[in-house]
């Protein structure tokens, strides 16, 4: 079982460039999430999708857009990258509307914006 | 404003020692989780506690949720090098919410 798969693992962008981070899960989970992790800040929720066709903003949504393509896939797009978006991005999925019963994270995408 | 404060931030101990990590807040949480994260990987869920005063054990790890559901602790008995990692607590403000707030983490290193 692959679990939650994120691509790419590493990416370097120049300020103003755009890119899409891909995430796919094979556990038939309804809910999917995007977090960013910065030193000394823990993980902060960017966007959330309770089910296919729905998305909601988290704590730090500015500068990002998401798309829940189908039940398996949830992508995160940076339209115009900024150095403040340098971070490690994690995608996660869960069976119910919280992590209480299951919470699976991908291995992250390390993004550097110069 | 960081709603969940973890202490200590860093801890380096010898194999066989005991340790306690704390997760504190002035807010009440309906549930709280503990994760362990290793370098280059995503966090892995260790436990969820939902009742004030609840104690859960996972082998040498003991988790406790405070009576007022504002704090939690993780105690490791006879630490081993395999326990090395970043320990994160995460709390949900209301029941069933997807908005889990993560603490800043405790980085533990256990020396052989």
XYZ file of C-alpha atoms in Angstrom:
226
model
C 0.000 0.000 0.000
C 1.522 3.326 -1.094
C -0.598 5.438 1.310
C -0.201 9.145 0.531
C 2.141 9.978 -2.361
C 3.458 13.475 -3.020
C 5.375 14.748 -6.026
C 7.855 16.246 -6.469
C 10.048 15.608 -3.420
C 12.168 18.695 -4.026
C 11.644 21.867 -6.057
C 13.463 25.152 -6.488
C 11.540 28.086 -7.945
C 12.372 31.677 -8.731
C 10.166 34.422 -7.348
C 7.099 34.816 -9.550
C 7.175 31.322 -11.020
C 4.210 29.006 -10.648
C 3.960 25.318 -9.870
C 1.564 22.625 -8.745
C 2.252 20.142 -5.971
C 0.556 16.809 -6.547
C -0.906 14.495 -3.923
C -2.651 11.153 -4.295
C -3.962 8.640 -1.737
C -4.995 5.039 -2.297
C -6.841 4.451 1.012
C -10.267 5.586 -0.213
C -10.248 8.429 2.326
C -12.818 11.175 1.959
C -10.839 14.039 3.516
C -7.539 15.468 2.319
C -5.366 18.299 3.623
C -2.386 20.464 2.724
C -0.030 21.652 5.482
C 3.189 23.585 5.495
C 5.934 23.020 8.066
C 8.402 25.735 8.973
C 11.158 25.614 11.628
C 9.770 26.419 15.073
C 6.206 26.754 13.750
C 4.853 23.224 13.705
C 2.440 22.365 10.874
C -0.073 24.922 9.650
C -3.157 24.025 7.631
C -3.316 25.677 4.207
C -6.431 24.127 2.683
C -8.722 21.244 3.381
C -11.145 19.126 1.336
C -13.817 17.266 3.287
C -14.926 15.316 0.225
C -14.651 15.288 -3.546
C -15.846 18.605 -4.933
C -15.425 20.651 -1.745
C -12.518 22.724 -0.469
C -12.104 25.050 2.522
C -9.457 27.506 3.678
C -7.247 26.694 6.620
C -5.018 28.940 8.713
C -2.678 30.202 5.956
C -4.429 30.045 2.538
C -3.097 33.275 1.012
C -0.989 32.715 -2.096
C -2.307 29.205 -2.686
C -5.101 27.514 -4.599
C -6.229 23.914 -4.464
C -8.117 21.487 -6.627
C -9.763 18.244 -5.548
C -9.569 16.499 -8.889
C -11.291 13.308 -7.708
C -11.472 11.284 -4.522
C -7.828 10.235 -4.802
C -6.105 13.470 -5.813
C -5.716 16.873 -4.165
C -3.328 19.387 -5.725
C -1.858 22.615 -4.356
C -0.952 25.443 -6.721
C 1.328 28.401 -6.182
C 0.433 30.953 -8.857
C 3.279 33.386 -8.182
C 5.828 31.973 -5.780
C 7.359 34.184 -3.085
C 10.367 33.550 -0.808
C 7.944 33.411 2.152
C 6.544 30.220 0.628
C 9.836 28.409 1.101
C 8.780 25.504 3.289
C 8.146 21.792 3.473
C 4.653 20.935 2.270
C 2.756 17.913 3.509
C -0.368 16.360 2.116
C -2.517 14.228 4.410
C -5.721 12.243 4.247
C -8.179 10.856 6.753
C -11.188 8.576 6.825
C -13.439 11.009 8.630
C -13.602 14.755 9.084
C -10.649 14.750 11.447
C -7.534 12.804 12.150
C -8.994 11.191 15.257
C -9.371 7.746 13.766
C -6.839 7.869 11.013
C -4.371 10.423 9.799
C -1.879 9.602 7.137
C 0.747 12.009 5.888
C 2.869 11.930 2.743
C 6.632 12.344 2.948
C 6.593 15.992 1.963
C 7.731 18.323 -0.799
C 10.669 20.561 0.086
C 10.192 23.844 -1.789
C 12.743 26.645 -2.021
C 11.825 29.980 -3.587
C 14.773 32.226 -4.434
C -0.122 33.371 18.464
C 0.944 29.789 19.107
C -1.951 28.075 20.856
C -0.022 24.916 21.680
C 3.361 25.263 23.343
C 5.628 22.268 23.630
C 8.525 21.919 26.028
C 11.317 21.314 25.941
C 12.121 22.271 22.363
C 15.216 20.066 22.294
C 16.215 17.102 24.417
C 19.320 14.945 24.223
C 19.514 12.002 26.589
C 21.354 8.721 27.063
C 19.790 5.373 26.226
C 17.891 3.999 29.219
C 16.891 7.358 30.687
C 13.306 8.458 31.213
C 11.864 11.691 29.857
C 8.663 13.711 29.737
C 7.520 16.081 27.002
C 4.791 18.635 27.666
C 2.125 20.198 25.473
C 0.374 23.189 27.047
C -2.349 25.627 26.095
C -4.713 28.131 27.663
C -7.463 26.783 25.374
C -9.641 23.731 25.840
C -9.375 20.990 23.228
C -11.946 18.323 22.439
C -9.175 15.894 21.530
C -5.424 15.844 21.322
C -3.017 13.775 19.300
C 0.666 12.944 19.458
C 2.782 12.309 16.377
C 6.387 11.292 15.785
C 8.199 12.568 12.714
C 11.537 11.347 11.408
C 13.790 13.329 9.024
C 12.509 13.356 5.457
C 9.199 11.790 6.380
C 5.717 12.894 7.327
C 4.352 12.740 10.892
C 3.044 9.379 12.067
C 0.101 9.298 14.468
C 0.929 7.683 17.821
C -2.222 8.236 19.864
C -5.421 10.262 20.249
C -6.805 11.207 23.683
C -10.321 12.584 24.058
C -11.332 12.446 27.733
C -9.984 14.726 30.478
C -7.591 12.738 32.668
C -7.283 9.948 30.108
C -4.081 7.912 30.140
C -2.997 5.747 27.226
C 0.021 3.502 26.966
C 1.872 2.429 23.858
C 4.687 0.074 24.928
C 7.188 2.364 26.723
C 5.237 5.539 25.895
C 2.592 6.901 28.272
C 0.274 9.697 27.156
C -1.911 11.732 29.495
C -4.601 14.301 28.747
C -5.016 16.947 31.428
C -8.183 16.963 33.532
C -9.204 20.326 32.061
C -8.275 19.203 28.517
C -5.825 22.097 28.153
C -2.590 20.151 28.325
C -1.005 16.782 27.691
C 2.195 14.957 28.433
C 4.191 12.190 26.828
C 6.430 10.103 29.065
C 8.994 7.690 27.643
C 10.453 5.030 29.907
C 13.940 3.654 29.222
C 14.442 5.597 26.014
C 16.078 3.872 23.058
C 17.879 5.305 20.009
C 14.844 4.301 17.935
C 12.796 6.873 19.866
C 14.812 9.673 18.269
C 12.641 12.071 16.290
C 10.419 15.138 16.367
C 7.388 14.752 18.624
C 4.380 16.875 17.771
C 1.149 17.390 19.631
C -1.990 18.516 17.813
C -5.296 19.611 19.288
C -8.795 19.993 17.897
C -10.726 22.968 19.274
C -14.190 21.519 18.658
C -15.405 17.990 18.267
C -15.076 16.613 14.745
C -13.259 19.622 13.368
C -10.662 19.218 10.679
C -8.707 22.168 12.035
C -6.113 20.472 14.125
C -3.626 22.971 15.578
C -0.104 21.651 15.816
C 2.436 22.457 18.501
C 5.960 23.594 17.676
C 7.462 20.197 18.409
C 10.071 18.615 20.670
C 13.167 17.287 18.981
C 14.439 14.241 20.888
C 17.816 12.587 20.409
C 18.606 9.393 22.281
C 22.295 8.525 22.363
C 23.461 4.906 22.432
